[in-house]
PDB file of C-alpha atoms in Angstrom:
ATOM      1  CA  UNK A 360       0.000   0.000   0.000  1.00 94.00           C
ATOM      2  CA  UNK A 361       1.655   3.230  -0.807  1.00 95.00           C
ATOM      3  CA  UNK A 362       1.440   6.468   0.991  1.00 94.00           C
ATOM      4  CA  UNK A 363       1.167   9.641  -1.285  1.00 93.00           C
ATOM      5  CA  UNK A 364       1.777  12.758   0.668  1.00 91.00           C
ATOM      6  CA  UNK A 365      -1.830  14.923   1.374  1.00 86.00           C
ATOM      7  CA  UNK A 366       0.234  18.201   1.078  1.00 82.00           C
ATOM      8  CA  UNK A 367       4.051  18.614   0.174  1.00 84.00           C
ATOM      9  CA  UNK A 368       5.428  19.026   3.848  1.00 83.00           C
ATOM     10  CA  UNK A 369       3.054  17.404   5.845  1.00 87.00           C
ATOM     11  CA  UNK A 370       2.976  14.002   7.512  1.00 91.00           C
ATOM     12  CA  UNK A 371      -0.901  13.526   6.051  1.00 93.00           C
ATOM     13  CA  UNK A 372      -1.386  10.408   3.562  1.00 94.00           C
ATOM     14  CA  UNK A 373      -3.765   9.395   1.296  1.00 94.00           C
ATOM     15  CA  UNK A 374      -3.779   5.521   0.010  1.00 95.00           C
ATOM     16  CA  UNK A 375      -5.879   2.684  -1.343  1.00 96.00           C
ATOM     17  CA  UNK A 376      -7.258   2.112   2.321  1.00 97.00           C
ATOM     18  CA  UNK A 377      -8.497   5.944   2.601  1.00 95.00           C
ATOM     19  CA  UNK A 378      -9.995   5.654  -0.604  1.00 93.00           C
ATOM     20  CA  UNK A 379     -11.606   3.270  -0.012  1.00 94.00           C
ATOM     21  CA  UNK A 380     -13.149   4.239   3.085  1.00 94.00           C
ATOM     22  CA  UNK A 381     -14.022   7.390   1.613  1.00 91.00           C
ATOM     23  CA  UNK A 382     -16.689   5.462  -0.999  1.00 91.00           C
ATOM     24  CA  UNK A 383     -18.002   2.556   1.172  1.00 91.00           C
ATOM     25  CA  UNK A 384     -18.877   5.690   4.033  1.00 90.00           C
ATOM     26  CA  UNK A 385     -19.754   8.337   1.269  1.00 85.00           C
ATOM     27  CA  UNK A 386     -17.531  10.642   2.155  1.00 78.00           C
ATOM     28  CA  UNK A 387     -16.715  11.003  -1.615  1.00 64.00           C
ATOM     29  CA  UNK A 388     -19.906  11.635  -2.720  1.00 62.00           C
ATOM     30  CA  UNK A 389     -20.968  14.712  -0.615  1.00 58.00           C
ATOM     31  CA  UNK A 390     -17.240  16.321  -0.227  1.00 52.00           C
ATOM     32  CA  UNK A 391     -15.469  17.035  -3.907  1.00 49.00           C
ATOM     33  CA  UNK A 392     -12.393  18.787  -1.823  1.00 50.00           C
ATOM     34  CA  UNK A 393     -10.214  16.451  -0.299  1.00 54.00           C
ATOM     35  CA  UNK A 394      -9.607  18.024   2.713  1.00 60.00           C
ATOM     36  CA  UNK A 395     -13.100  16.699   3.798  1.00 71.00           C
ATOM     37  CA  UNK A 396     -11.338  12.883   3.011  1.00 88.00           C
ATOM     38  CA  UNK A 397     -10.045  10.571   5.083  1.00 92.00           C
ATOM     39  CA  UNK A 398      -6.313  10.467   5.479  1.00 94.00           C
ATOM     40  CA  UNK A 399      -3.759   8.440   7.582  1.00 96.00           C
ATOM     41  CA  UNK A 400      -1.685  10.089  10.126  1.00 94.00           C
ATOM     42  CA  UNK A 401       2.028   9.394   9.520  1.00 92.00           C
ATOM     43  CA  UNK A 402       4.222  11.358  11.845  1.00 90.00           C
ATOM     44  CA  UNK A 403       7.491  10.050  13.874  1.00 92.00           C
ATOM     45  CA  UNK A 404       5.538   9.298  16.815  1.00 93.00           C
ATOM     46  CA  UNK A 405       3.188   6.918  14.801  1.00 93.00           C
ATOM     47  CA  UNK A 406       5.311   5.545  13.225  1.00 93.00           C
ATOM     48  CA  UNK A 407       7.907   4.724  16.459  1.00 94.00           C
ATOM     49  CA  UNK A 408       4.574   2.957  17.749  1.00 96.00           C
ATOM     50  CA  UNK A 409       3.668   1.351  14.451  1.00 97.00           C
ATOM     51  CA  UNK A 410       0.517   2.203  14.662  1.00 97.00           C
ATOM     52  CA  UNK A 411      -0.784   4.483  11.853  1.00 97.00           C
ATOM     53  CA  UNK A 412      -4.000   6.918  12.784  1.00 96.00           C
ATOM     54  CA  UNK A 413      -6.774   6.537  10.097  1.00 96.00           C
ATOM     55  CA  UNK A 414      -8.304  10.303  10.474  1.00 94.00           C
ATOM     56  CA  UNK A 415     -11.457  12.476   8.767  1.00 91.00           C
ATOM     57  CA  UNK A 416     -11.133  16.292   9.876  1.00 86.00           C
ATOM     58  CA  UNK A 417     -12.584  16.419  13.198  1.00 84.00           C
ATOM     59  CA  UNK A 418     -11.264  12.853  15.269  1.00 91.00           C
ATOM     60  CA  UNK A 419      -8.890   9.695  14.828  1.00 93.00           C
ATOM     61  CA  UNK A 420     -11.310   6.915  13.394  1.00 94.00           C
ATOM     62  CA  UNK A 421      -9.464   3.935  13.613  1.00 96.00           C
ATOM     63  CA  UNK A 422      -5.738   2.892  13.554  1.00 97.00           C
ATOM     64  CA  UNK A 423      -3.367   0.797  11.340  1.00 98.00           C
ATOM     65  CA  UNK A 424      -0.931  -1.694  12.933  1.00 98.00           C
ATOM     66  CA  UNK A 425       2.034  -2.627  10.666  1.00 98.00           C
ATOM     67  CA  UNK A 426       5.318  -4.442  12.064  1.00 97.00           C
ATOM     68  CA  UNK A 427       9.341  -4.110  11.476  1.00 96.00           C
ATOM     69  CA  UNK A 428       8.991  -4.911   8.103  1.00 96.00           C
ATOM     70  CA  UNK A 429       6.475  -2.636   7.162  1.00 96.00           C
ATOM     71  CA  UNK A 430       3.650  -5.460   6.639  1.00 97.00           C
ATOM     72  CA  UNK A 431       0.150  -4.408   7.760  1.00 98.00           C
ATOM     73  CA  UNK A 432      -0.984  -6.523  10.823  1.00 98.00           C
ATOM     74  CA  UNK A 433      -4.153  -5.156  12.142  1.00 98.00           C
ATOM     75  CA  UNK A 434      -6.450  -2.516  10.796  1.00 98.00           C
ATOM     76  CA  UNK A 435      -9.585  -1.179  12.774  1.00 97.00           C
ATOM     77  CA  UNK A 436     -11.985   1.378  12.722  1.00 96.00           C
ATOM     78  CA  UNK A 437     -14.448   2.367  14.911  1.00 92.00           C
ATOM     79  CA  UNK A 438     -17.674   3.121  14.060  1.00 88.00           C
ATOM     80  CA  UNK A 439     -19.171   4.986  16.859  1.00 84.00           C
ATOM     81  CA  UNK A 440     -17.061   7.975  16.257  1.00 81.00           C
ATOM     82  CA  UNK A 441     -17.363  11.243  14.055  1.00 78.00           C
ATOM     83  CA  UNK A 442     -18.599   9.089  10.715  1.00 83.00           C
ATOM     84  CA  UNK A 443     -21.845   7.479  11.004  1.00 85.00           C
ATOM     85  CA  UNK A 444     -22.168   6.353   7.862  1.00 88.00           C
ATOM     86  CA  UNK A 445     -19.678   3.585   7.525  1.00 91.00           C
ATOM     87  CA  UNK A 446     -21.322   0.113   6.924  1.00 92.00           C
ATOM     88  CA  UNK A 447     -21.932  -2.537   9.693  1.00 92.00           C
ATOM     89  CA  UNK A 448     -19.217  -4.357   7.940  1.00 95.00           C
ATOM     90  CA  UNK A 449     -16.874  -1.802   7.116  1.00 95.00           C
ATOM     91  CA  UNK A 450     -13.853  -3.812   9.545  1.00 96.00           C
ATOM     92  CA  UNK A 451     -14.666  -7.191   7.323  1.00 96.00           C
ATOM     93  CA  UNK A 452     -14.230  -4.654   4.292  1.00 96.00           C
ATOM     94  CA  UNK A 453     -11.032  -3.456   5.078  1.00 96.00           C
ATOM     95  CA  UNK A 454      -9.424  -6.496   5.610  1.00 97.00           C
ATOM     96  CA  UNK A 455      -7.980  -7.148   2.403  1.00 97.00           C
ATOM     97  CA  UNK A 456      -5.351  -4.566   2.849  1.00 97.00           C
ATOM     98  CA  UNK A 457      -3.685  -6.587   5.922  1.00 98.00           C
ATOM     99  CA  UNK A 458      -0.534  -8.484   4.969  1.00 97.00           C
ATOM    100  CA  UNK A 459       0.049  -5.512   2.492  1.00 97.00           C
ATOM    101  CA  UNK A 460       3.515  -3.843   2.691  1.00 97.00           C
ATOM    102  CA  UNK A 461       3.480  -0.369   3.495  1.00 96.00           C
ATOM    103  CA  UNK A 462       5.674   1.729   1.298  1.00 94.00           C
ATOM    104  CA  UNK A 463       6.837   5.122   2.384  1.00 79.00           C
ATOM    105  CA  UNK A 464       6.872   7.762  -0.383  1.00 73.00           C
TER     106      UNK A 464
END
């Protein structure tokens, strides 16, 4: 899965996953501009803990685990929290993008 910088300078990402998650909720639909998107959070911290925040302006909505070689592990997002219209499966969805190496751009 590769990580294409939001903004040159930033430590905001865009990928598959985000895109993803930004048709199965809708997102894409109502908001042309993508600073209404979802993006993944990819600063020092994050990655130090190797946990990746999945993020829509407004709250963290889920997280992606990855380990020391850069291979997804765990990917969850909760659905309770700032966008309601994710599907009940939206977790099952996602899924296919675990065991996917994360590339760094």
């Amino acid at each position: 899965m590769k990580l294409e910088q939001r903004m040159s300078g930033c430590n905001e990402y865009r990928c598959d996953l985000t895109k993803e998650l930004d048709d199965i909720s809708g997102i894409s639909k109502q908001h042309y501009y993508d600073m209404f998107h979802h993006y993944i959070l990819a600063d020092e911290w994050c990655k130090n803990q190797k946990c990746l925040a999945i993020r829509v302006p407004g709250g963290t909505v889920g997280g992606i685990n990855f380990d020391n070689n850069s291979i997804i592990i765990k990917i969850v997002v909760d659905t309770n929290y700032v966008v309601k219209t994710y599907p009940a499966n939206v977790n099952e969805l996602i899924q296919k993008f675990v065991g996917e190496i994360i590339e760094w751009q």
